[in-house]
Coordinates of C-alpha atoms in Angstrom, one line a residue:
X1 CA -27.6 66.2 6.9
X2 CA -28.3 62.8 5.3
X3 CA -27.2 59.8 7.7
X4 CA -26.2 56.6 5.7
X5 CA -25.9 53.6 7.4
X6 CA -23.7 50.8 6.7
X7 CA -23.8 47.7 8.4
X8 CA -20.2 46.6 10.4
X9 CA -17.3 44.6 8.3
X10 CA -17.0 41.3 9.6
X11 CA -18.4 39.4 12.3
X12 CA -17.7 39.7 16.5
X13 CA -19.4 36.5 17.0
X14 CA -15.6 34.8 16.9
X15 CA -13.7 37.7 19.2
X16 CA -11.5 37.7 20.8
X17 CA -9.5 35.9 17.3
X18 CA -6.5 34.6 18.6
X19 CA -4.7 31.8 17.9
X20 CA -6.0 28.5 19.3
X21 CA -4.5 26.7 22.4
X22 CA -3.9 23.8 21.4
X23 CA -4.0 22.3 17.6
X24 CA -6.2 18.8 18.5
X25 CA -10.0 20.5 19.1
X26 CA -11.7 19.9 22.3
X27 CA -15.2 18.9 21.7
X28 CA -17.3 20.4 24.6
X29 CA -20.7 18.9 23.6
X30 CA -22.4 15.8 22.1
X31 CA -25.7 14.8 21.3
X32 CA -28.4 12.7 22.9
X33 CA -28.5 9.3 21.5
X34 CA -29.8 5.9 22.3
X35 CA -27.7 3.7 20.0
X36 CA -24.9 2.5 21.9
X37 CA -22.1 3.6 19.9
X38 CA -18.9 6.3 19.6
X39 CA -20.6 9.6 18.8
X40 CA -17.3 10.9 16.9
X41 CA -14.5 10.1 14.6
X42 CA -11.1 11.9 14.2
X43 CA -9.4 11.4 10.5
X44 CA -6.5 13.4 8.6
X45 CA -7.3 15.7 6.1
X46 CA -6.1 14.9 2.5
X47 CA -6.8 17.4 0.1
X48 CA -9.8 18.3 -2.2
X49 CA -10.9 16.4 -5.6
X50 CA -14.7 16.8 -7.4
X51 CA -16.8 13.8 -7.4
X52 CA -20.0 13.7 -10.0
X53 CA -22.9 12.6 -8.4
X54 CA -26.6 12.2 -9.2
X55 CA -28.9 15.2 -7.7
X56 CA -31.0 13.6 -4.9
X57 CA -32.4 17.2 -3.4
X58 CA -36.3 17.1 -4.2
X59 CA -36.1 21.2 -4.3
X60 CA -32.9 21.6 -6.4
X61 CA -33.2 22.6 -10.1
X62 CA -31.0 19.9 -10.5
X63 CA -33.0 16.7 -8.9
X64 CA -32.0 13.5 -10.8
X65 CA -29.2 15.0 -12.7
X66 CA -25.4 14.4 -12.3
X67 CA -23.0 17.5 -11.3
X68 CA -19.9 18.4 -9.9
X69 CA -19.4 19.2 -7.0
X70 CA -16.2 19.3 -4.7
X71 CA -15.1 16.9 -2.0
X72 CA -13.0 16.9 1.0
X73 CA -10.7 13.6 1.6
X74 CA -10.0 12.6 5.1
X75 CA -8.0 9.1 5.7
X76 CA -9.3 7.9 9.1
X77 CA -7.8 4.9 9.9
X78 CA -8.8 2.8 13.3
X79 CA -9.2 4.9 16.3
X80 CA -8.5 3.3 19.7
X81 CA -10.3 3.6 23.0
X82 CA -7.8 4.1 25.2
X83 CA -9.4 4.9 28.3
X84 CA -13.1 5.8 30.2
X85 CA -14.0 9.2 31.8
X86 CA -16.9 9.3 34.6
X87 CA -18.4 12.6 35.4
X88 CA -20.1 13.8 38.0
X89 CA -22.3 17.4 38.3
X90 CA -21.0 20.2 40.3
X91 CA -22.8 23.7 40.8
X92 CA -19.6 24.4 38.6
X93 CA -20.2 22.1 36.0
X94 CA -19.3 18.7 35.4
X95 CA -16.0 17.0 37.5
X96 CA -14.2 13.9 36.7
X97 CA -14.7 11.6 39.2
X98 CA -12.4 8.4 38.2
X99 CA -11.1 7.2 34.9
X100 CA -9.9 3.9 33.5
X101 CA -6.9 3.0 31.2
X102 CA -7.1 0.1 28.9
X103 CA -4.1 -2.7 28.8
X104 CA -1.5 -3.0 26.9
X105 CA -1.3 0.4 25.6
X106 CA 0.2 1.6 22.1
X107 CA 4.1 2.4 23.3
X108 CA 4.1 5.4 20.7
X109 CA 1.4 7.3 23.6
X110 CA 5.0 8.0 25.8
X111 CA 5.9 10.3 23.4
X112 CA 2.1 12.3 24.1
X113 CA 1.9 11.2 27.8
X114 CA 3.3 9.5 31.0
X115 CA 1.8 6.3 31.1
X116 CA 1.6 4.7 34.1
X117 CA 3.9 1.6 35.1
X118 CA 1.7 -0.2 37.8
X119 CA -1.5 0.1 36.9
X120 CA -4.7 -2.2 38.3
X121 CA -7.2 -1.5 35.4
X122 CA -9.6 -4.1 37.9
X123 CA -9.8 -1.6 40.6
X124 CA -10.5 1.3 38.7
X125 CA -13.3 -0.6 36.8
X126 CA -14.7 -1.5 40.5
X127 CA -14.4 2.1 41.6
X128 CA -16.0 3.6 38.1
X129 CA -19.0 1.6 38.7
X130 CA -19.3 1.8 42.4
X131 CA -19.7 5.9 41.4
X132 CA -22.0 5.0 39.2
X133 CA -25.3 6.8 41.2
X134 CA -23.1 9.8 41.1
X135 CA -22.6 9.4 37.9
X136 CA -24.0 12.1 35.1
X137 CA -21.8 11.9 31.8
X138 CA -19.4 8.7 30.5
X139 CA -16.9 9.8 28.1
X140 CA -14.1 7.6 26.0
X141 CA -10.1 8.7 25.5
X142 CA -9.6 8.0 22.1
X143 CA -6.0 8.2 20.3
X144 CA -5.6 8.0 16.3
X145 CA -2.9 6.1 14.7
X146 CA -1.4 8.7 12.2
X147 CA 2.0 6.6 12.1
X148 CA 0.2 4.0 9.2
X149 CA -0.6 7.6 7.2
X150 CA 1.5 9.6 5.1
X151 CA 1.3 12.2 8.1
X152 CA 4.9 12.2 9.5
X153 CA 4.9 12.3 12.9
X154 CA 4.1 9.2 15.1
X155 CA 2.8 11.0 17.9
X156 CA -1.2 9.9 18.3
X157 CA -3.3 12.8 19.2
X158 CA -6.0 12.3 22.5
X159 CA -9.0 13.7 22.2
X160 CA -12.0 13.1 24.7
X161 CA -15.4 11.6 22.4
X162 CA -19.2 10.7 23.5
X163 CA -20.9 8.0 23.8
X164 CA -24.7 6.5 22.7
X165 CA -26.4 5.2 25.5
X166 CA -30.0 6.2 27.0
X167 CA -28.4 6.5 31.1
X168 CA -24.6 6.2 32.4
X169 CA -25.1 2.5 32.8
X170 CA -25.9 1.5 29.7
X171 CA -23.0 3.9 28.4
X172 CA -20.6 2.4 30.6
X173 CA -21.4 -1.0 29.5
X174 CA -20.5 0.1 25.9
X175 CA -17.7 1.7 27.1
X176 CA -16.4 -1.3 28.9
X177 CA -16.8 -3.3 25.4
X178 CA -14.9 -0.9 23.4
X179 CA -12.1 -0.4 25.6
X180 CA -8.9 -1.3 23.9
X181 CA -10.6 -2.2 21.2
X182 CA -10.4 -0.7 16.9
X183 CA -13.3 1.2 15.8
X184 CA -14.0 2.3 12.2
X185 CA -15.7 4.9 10.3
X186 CA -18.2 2.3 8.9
X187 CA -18.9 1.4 12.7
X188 CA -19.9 5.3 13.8
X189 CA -21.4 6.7 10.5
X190 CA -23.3 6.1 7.2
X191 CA -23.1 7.1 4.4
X192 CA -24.7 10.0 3.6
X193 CA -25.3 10.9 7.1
X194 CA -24.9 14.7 7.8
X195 CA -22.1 15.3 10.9
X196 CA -20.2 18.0 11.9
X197 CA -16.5 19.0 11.5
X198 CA -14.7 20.2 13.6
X199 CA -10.7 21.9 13.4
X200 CA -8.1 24.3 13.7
X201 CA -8.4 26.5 10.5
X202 CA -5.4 27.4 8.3
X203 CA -3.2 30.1 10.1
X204 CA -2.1 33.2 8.1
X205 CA -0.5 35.0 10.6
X206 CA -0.4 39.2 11.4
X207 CA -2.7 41.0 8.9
X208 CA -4.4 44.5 8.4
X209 CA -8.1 45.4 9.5
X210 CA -8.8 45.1 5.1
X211 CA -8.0 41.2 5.3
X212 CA -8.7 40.4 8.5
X213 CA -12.2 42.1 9.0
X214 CA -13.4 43.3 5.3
X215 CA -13.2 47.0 6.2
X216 CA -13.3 49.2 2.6
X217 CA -10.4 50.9 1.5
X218 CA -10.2 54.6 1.9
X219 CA -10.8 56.7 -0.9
X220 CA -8.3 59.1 -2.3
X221 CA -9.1 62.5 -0.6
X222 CA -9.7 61.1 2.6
X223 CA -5.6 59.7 3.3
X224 CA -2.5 61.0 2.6
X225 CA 0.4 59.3 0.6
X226 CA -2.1 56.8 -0.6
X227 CA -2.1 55.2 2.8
X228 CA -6.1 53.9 2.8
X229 CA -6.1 50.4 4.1
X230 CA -7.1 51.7 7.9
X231 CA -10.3 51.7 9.1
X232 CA -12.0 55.5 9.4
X233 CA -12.3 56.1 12.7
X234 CA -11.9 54.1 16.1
X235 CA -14.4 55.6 17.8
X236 CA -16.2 58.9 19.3
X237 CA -15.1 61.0 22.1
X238 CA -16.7 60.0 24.7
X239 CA -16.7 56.7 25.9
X240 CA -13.1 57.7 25.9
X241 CA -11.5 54.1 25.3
X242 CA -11.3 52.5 22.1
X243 CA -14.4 49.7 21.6
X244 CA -13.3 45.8 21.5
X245 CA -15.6 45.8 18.4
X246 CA -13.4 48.2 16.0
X247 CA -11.8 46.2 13.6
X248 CA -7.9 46.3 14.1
X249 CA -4.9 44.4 12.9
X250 CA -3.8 41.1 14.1
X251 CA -3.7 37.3 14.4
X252 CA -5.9 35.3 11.4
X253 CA -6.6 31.7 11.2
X254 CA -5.7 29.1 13.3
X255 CA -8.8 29.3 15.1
X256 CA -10.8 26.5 16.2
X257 CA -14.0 26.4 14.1
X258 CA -17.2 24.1 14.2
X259 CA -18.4 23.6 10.8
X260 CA -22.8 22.1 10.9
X261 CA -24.1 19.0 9.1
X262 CA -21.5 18.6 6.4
X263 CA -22.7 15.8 4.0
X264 CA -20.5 12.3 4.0
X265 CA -20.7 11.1 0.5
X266 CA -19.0 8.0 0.7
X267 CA -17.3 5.6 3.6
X268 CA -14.5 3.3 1.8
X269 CA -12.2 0.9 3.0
X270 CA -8.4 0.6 2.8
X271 CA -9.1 -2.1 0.1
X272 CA -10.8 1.1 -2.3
X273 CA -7.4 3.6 -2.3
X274 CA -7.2 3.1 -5.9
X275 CA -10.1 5.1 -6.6
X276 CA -9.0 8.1 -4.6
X277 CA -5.6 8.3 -4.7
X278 CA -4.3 10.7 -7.8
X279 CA -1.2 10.0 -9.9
X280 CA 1.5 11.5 -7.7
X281 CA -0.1 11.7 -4.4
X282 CA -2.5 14.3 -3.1
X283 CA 0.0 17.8 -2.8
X284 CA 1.5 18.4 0.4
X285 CA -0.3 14.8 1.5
X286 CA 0.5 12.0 -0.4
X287 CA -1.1 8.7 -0.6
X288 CA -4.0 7.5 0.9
X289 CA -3.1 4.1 2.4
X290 CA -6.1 3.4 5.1
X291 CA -9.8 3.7 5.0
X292 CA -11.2 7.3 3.9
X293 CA -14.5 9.3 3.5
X294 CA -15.5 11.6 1.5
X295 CA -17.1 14.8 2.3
X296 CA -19.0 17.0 0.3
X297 CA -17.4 20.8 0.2
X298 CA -14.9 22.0 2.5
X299 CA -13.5 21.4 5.8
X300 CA -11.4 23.6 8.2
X301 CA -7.7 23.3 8.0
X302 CA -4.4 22.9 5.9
X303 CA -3.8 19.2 5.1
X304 CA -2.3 17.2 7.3
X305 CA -4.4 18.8 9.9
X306 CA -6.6 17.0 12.0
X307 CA -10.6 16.8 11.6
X308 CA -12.9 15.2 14.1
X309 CA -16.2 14.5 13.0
X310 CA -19.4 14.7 15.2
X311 CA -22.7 12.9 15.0
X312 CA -24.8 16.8 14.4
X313 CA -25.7 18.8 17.2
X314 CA -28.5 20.4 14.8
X315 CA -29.7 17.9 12.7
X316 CA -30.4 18.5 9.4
X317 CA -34.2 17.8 9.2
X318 CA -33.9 17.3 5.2
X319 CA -35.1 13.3 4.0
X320 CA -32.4 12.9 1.2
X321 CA -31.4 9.0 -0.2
X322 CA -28.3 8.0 -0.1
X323 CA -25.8 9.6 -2.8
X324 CA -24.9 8.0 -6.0
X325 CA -21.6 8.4 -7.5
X326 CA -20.9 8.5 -10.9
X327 CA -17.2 8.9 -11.0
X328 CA -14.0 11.0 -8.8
X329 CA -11.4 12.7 -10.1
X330 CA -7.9 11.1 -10.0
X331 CA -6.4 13.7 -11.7
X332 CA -2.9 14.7 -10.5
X333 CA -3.3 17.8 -8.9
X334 CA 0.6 18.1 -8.9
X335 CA 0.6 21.0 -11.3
X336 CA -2.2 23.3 -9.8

């Protein structure tokens, strides 16, 4: 007896897939670096357009001609720092020691948190630094301003970024600048810097193993009633427990996803809407209104959803120049 083999449908590298705690991703790592800056950027996804732009890859078929390719929006207006995190390390990892809360906070951060009535931000700078030999990682709390976007809901979303900075000193200095304080896109990345996305992908609810995991569908003689989108077995005998790695129905999408060294093609201020925005809005969106960047391909997530972008883990080791473009498309997408 001939034994074919077939290689699984769909990858356990994501299992167990369900849905994600919490829709604002919690970035667990950052990268090393020595320029004292913010290490990420959280922005609103628009919508998709197609940008032409001149070839600049010294391998591609195309090097040094124009094509189309598509683009991801994101409007990323201001982000605040709001706060600074000291860490020490533990045999269990690392453990916030102290944290500090900048003045005069944004009153629309009641509605995402209790924020404290007496607060001496003095003495909790004096007790950050005095931990500062047991110090291992400084972290910012940033919050977003979606309320100036056509996002409607004035609720800021917190999430926890990195900071540049060679030892915990020289990152708490920076920190200590920053707090309170705007920071831009133009101020973290460039353009045509590679970064990482990262976001809660698009949920589509209950579906079969044919969806869900790829599985073929059965062919006539082996179902009944024409009943063929299950998978053909579950398993042998013996071990006498159905595997976690059969493919079975259930929750798709709204996962948390890390996307590597996505491509920004262009950093533009609120002052350069006009050249993004389409006639009618963006669907589902609407109009741009605050700074933007554009992205080259996809990024996780319905719009509306929000993206943070991350100086990359795995940096792309490819020497390209900086991306020339020849013209967007403004074209109402209205009736696609």
């Amino acid at each position: 007896m001939v034994r074919h083999h077939q290689p699984r449908k769909g990858s356990v590298a994501f299992s167990p897939r369900k849905r994600a705690a919490k829709e604002t991703p919690r970035v667990k790592s950052w990268p090393q670096i020595d320029e004292p800056k913010l290490l990420g950027l959280a922005g609103y996804k628009v919508g998709m357009t197609h940008a032409l732009v001149t070839d600049t890859d010294k391998n591609s078929p195309t090097n040094g001609m124009e094509v189309f390719t598509p683009v991801t929006v994101l409007e990323v207006p201001p982000v605040v720092v709001m706060g600074i995190r000291a860490y020490e390390k533990t045999s269990r990892g690392l453990k916030v020691i102290t944290e500090v809360l900048a003045d005069n906070l944004d009153e629309e951060l009641s509605r995402k948190i209790s924020l404290p009535k007496e607060y001496n931000k003095s003495e909790a700078i004096a007790k950050i630094q005095g931990a500062l030999e047991n110090t291992e990682e400084i972290r910012v709390l940033v919050h977003t301003n979606p309320k100036v976007t056509s996002v409607p809901k004035k609720k800021p979303d917190i999430f926890e970024c990195g900071i540049g900075g060679s030892n915990p000193e020289e990152k708490l200095n920076t920190a200590l600048e920053l707090l309170g304080n705007e920071v831009k896109a133009s101020e973290i990345f460039n353009e045509g810097e590679f970064v990482d996305a990262i976001a809660t992908t698009k949920g589509k609810g209950f579906q079969g193993v044919v969806k869900r995991w790829g599985i073929r569908i059965q062919y006539g003689k082996a179902v009944r009633a024409g009943k063929g989108r299950h998978v053909g077995s579950i398993g042998p005998w013996t071990p006498r427990r159905t595997m976690w790695t059969v493919a079975q129905a259930g929750q798709m999408g709204y996962h948390k996803r890390t996307e590597f060294n996505k491509r920004i093609l262009k950093i533009a201020s609120a002052d350069e809407v006009d050249q993004i925005n389409p006639d009618g809005g963006f669907v589902k969106y609407g109009l741009v209104k605050n700074d933007y960047v554009l992205v080259k391909g996809s990024l996780p997530g319905p719009s509306k959803r929000l993206v943070i972008l991350r100086q990359p883990i795995r940096p792309n080791k490819k020497a390209e120049d900086i991306p020339q473009i020849n013209y967007i498309s403004t074209k109402s997408k209205q009736g696609v």
